[in-house]
């Protein structure tokens, strides 16, 4: 194709990344489509770029372990060791096995591009790899966030932890009803509602944002996924199943069947069974969730348990 | 004739000299002069700050510094504030408290940030340190009012109890109100911040407490304390310097006049906060205070709109710090710029961050106005929905003294609204002109180019937060190779992968920590890094199950790397994977 350009990646020349400024940034983002300008060469000069699925071999060649003049003790004693990096403006650098990773050489390697981006396309194994770098879904959440449009007119699904506002502030705002809020559901204004979820016997609890679920079913399946590792008998000391492959149908039974029930603490401090009231009323009054052993759920309305099972 | 410095100078003299040296950096430097200075220094160090509780162990700390009086610890990474760190990740303070309880009987101050502290630990604190004076729990969790009751009951010399933004479980019913556990002869309270408590407080206990503590300077109440009660408290404590009000939604003339009278008695008041659900009609009660105010936090005052805000801030000629909601709008910020020439810090929070459309007339212009009108402005946190390179350039040129600049354009990847280009050059101008910039948060549409600017100019930069930015590893490489003073780097949703990380592996040992989530770092790279860098803990936080069950090239969900001299930690939950985990499971 075109003649490879010579690039100095550290003291970037003015024609480096030339097309970034004017290029259309569509909302699909896309990872590094302009490979020519930013392509990083792997391996020693003159050699071919190794295949991307060379795995560890490629990675090891990237690792620059030595060469940091400024070591740990220097840092904490406020030392002023000069920082040396491979290829830094031409200064002599000690490289690990990395070779001239960022050297000003002719670009090589064809259309394979950088190594890491390919990882995203490399998994034919169905694992939930992030898509082209744009708002990747967080796996515990069942409601996947849409990619944000640049000119969003309608309400959009939320990205976890964005905008970066502390929970305390978010919850403070959530309980305030805006003066000119004519949205009956109040979903746009209130944002989110984090509640803690604990499970009897589990070593640590979780937090969920109730606003990301639309129904009891969604909440229930999300919780099952989150706490699945605890319901399976053979857990290692770290609380994860020692075997792969969770038996989904067995989990459903465990949570909505006999062993555990889902309960919540409402605004008045009473513990109730989840599922008795309409969903919106539930999200308004729920302060905290607890996955309780059925044997302990005595005193909570027994008929509600039937209701819970029969719902959906 | 040679002078033998170490042996001829009495230790007591050196110790006395060292007592004037307070900054950690300086004390660290002193300790490297010679062995005897090291010894004298370590025996006389009273104040220790541990920026990452997993970077060092309690044992190592105690071994080196045997007589610490003030301990400050930080736990979870900053992004934990935004729910990016799953519950149960760690940052438990109990091993520290347990160790300190025997090693530091004279401990006076404990300050924790983003740590998990239990009621048991609180009780241990209250019983172990006879001279305990200061407890600050910032964004902490894991404790309840039971623990607070123990502190109240046992800490006879307590001066400061500050629960800023912590999550406290309310178990009032069992023990009677925790505030009433302060004994009747307890009078040493100087500062009380309970603004984060969701529950009711016993007003009688509070009033009596406030009444018998003549040195009380700071009182930050929680939402549940109504305004009519506030008036009572103010009359009991007219010497207050810092006040946080409760809620005040019901406008009543008798309460108004009562409160007016109470406020007029507070001649020392310099800082105000709270204002939850305040009926704007109450605002005039604070007008007499305004000229003396140096700090005003209205960021929870969702009921106060632009015109009232303008009236208020226009009278605060000595204001140095303002935290406010975007209800202030551009017009209000213009008024701020005109009236508050001593302003140092401004934070503007979004009133409706999840709304699709702007609900207020707040744009980049507001920030530009303030940057023009306030010569001492050096710390900014600004949420808005549009920005331009021109505006950023103007701000940069106006305020080369900027030290903290955090801009959050609410919609990820928003371009310059004037020319639809990236905001690279705008942020580039910030780092270029603001030579003392220590903290920077980026947002908007950004390419690798902005990182080139940051790496080139951000020589004093210590903390950088990046989201939805960059195109390739080159971006990350620029930052890691260029920012000499970088201590904390946190990245989310950026296409940064293995190359830059591995090429700059050694850099990571010079930093406190690196956080990367929703990026493209492979598990293989994490393993390699962990294996090759023994003084780094490389934690893969992945809730999808064992990373070994996926190909090594598969990117990890979240990655937290930090330097440490105490090796792997032993309290990792099941969703955190490190090199040792992997080898134990036979996956390497």
PDB file of N, CA and C in Angstrom, chain B residues 36-66:
ATOM      1  N   UNK B  36      23.164   7.001  62.343  1.00  0.00           N
ATOM      2  CA  UNK B  36      22.686   7.560  63.616  1.00  0.00           C
ATOM      3  C   UNK B  36      21.552   8.546  63.391  1.00  0.00           C
ATOM      4  N   UNK B  37      21.596   9.283  62.327  1.00  0.00           N
ATOM      5  CA  UNK B  37      20.474  10.167  62.012  1.00  0.00           C
ATOM      6  C   UNK B  37      19.228   9.330  61.710  1.00  0.00           C
ATOM      7  N   UNK B  38      19.443   8.232  61.023  1.00  0.00           N
ATOM      8  CA  UNK B  38      18.318   7.336  60.722  1.00  0.00           C
ATOM      9  C   UNK B  38      17.661   6.877  62.025  1.00  0.00           C
ATOM     10  N   UNK B  39      18.501   6.499  62.973  1.00  0.00           N
ATOM     11  CA  UNK B  39      17.975   6.004  64.241  1.00  0.00           C
ATOM     12  C   UNK B  39      17.251   7.094  65.015  1.00  0.00           C
ATOM     13  N   UNK B  40      17.893   8.252  65.108  1.00  0.00           N
ATOM     14  CA  UNK B  40      17.268   9.342  65.853  1.00  0.00           C
ATOM     15  C   UNK B  40      15.947   9.728  65.196  1.00  0.00           C
ATOM     16  N   UNK B  41      15.980   9.803  63.897  1.00  0.00           N
ATOM     17  CA  UNK B  41      14.773  10.222  63.184  1.00  0.00           C
ATOM     18  C   UNK B  41      13.642   9.227  63.401  1.00  0.00           C
ATOM     19  N   UNK B  42      13.957   7.961  63.312  1.00  0.00           N
ATOM     20  CA  UNK B  42      12.856   7.000  63.371  1.00  0.00           C
ATOM     21  C   UNK B  42      12.245   6.921  64.780  1.00  0.00           C
ATOM     22  N   UNK B  43      13.073   7.168  65.786  1.00  0.00           N
ATOM     23  CA  UNK B  43      12.532   7.160  67.139  1.00  0.00           C
ATOM     24  C   UNK B  43      11.711   8.407  67.410  1.00  0.00           C
ATOM     25  N   UNK B  44      11.969   9.444  66.652  1.00  0.00           N
ATOM     26  CA  UNK B  44      11.261  10.697  66.942  1.00  0.00           C
ATOM     27  C   UNK B  44      10.140  11.007  65.953  1.00  0.00           C
ATOM     28  N   UNK B  45       9.930  10.125  64.995  1.00  0.00           N
ATOM     29  CA  UNK B  45       8.835  10.410  64.062  1.00  0.00           C
ATOM     30  C   UNK B  45       7.514  10.146  64.751  1.00  0.00           C
ATOM     31  N   UNK B  46       6.647  11.149  64.736  1.00  0.00           N
ATOM     32  CA  UNK B  46       5.376  11.028  65.421  1.00  0.00           C
ATOM     33  C   UNK B  46       4.218  10.890  64.463  1.00  0.00           C
ATOM     34  N   UNK B  47       4.414  11.304  63.237  1.00  0.00           N
ATOM     35  CA  UNK B  47       3.300  11.383  62.299  1.00  0.00           C
ATOM     36  C   UNK B  47       3.640  10.543  61.076  1.00  0.00           C
ATOM     37  N   UNK B  48       2.799   9.572  60.760  1.00  0.00           N
ATOM     38  CA  UNK B  48       3.072   8.718  59.604  1.00  0.00           C
ATOM     39  C   UNK B  48       1.859   8.692  58.683  1.00  0.00           C
ATOM     40  N   UNK B  49       2.136   8.822  57.394  1.00  0.00           N
ATOM     41  CA  UNK B  49       1.094   8.761  56.386  1.00  0.00           C
ATOM     42  C   UNK B  49       1.359   7.560  55.480  1.00  0.00           C
ATOM     43  N   UNK B  50       0.413   6.661  55.400  1.00  0.00           N
ATOM     44  CA  UNK B  50       0.547   5.491  54.520  1.00  0.00           C
ATOM     45  C   UNK B  50      -0.487   5.630  53.418  1.00  0.00           C
ATOM     46  N   UNK B  51      -0.036   5.972  52.214  1.00  0.00           N
ATOM     47  CA  UNK B  51      -0.959   6.279  51.134  1.00  0.00           C
ATOM     48  C   UNK B  51      -1.692   5.066  50.586  1.00  0.00           C
ATOM     49  N   UNK B  52      -1.139   3.900  50.812  1.00  0.00           N
ATOM     50  CA  UNK B  52      -1.793   2.668  50.382  1.00  0.00           C
ATOM     51  C   UNK B  52      -1.561   1.641  51.482  1.00  0.00           C
ATOM     52  N   UNK B  53      -2.629   1.250  52.129  1.00  0.00           N
ATOM     53  CA  UNK B  53      -2.478   0.381  53.316  1.00  0.00           C
ATOM     54  C   UNK B  53      -1.852  -0.960  52.969  1.00  0.00           C
ATOM     55  N   UNK B  54      -1.811  -1.319  51.696  1.00  0.00           N
ATOM     56  CA  UNK B  54      -1.184  -2.581  51.315  1.00  0.00           C
ATOM     57  C   UNK B  54       0.255  -2.412  50.832  1.00  0.00           C
ATOM     58  N   UNK B  55       0.754  -1.195  50.868  1.00  0.00           N
ATOM     59  CA  UNK B  55       2.130  -0.979  50.423  1.00  0.00           C
ATOM     60  C   UNK B  55       3.122  -1.382  51.502  1.00  0.00           C
ATOM     61  N   UNK B  56       2.631  -1.423  52.725  1.00  0.00           N
ATOM     62  CA  UNK B  56       3.511  -1.737  53.844  1.00  0.00           C
ATOM     63  C   UNK B  56       2.670  -2.444  54.898  1.00  0.00           C
ATOM     64  N   UNK B  57       3.267  -3.218  55.736  1.00  0.00           N
ATOM     65  CA  UNK B  57       2.483  -3.923  56.754  1.00  0.00           C
ATOM     66  C   UNK B  57       2.611  -3.229  58.109  1.00  0.00           C
ATOM     67  N   UNK B  58       1.654  -3.454  58.999  1.00  0.00           N
ATOM     68  CA  UNK B  58       1.748  -2.852  60.336  1.00  0.00           C
ATOM     69  C   UNK B  58       3.072  -3.215  61.022  1.00  0.00           C
ATOM     70  N   UNK B  59       3.494  -4.438  60.815  1.00  0.00           N
ATOM     71  CA  UNK B  59       4.719  -4.891  61.465  1.00  0.00           C
ATOM     72  C   UNK B  59       5.922  -4.079  61.022  1.00  0.00           C
ATOM     73  N   UNK B  60       6.022  -3.880  59.729  1.00  0.00           N
ATOM     74  CA  UNK B  60       7.151  -3.115  59.206  1.00  0.00           C
ATOM     75  C   UNK B  60       7.102  -1.680  59.724  1.00  0.00           C
ATOM     76  N   UNK B  61       5.896  -1.135  59.755  1.00  0.00           N
ATOM     77  CA  UNK B  61       5.745   0.233  60.239  1.00  0.00           C
ATOM     78  C   UNK B  61       6.219   0.351  61.681  1.00  0.00           C
ATOM     79  N   UNK B  62       5.763  -0.546  62.493  1.00  0.00           N
ATOM     80  CA  UNK B  62       6.080  -0.472  63.919  1.00  0.00           C
ATOM     81  C   UNK B  62       7.558  -0.719  64.154  1.00  0.00           C
ATOM     82  N   UNK B  63       8.115  -1.591  63.370  1.00  0.00           N
ATOM     83  CA  UNK B  63       9.538  -1.876  63.524  1.00  0.00           C
ATOM     84  C   UNK B  63      10.383  -0.638  63.252  1.00  0.00           C
ATOM     85  N   UNK B  64       9.970   0.096  62.228  1.00  0.00           N
ATOM     86  CA  UNK B  64      10.784   1.268  61.907  1.00  0.00           C
ATOM     87  C   UNK B  64      10.450   2.458  62.790  1.00  0.00           C
ATOM     88  N   UNK B  65       9.162   2.678  63.019  1.00  0.00           N
ATOM     89  CA  UNK B  65       8.769   3.864  63.797  1.00  0.00           C
ATOM     90  C   UNK B  65       8.082   3.420  65.067  1.00  0.00           C
ATOM     91  N   UNK B  66       8.825   3.332  66.154  1.00  0.00           N
ATOM     92  CA  UNK B  66       8.263   2.732  67.365  1.00  0.00           C
ATOM     93  C   UNK B  66       7.348   3.644  68.187  1.00  0.00           C
TER      94      UNK B  66
END
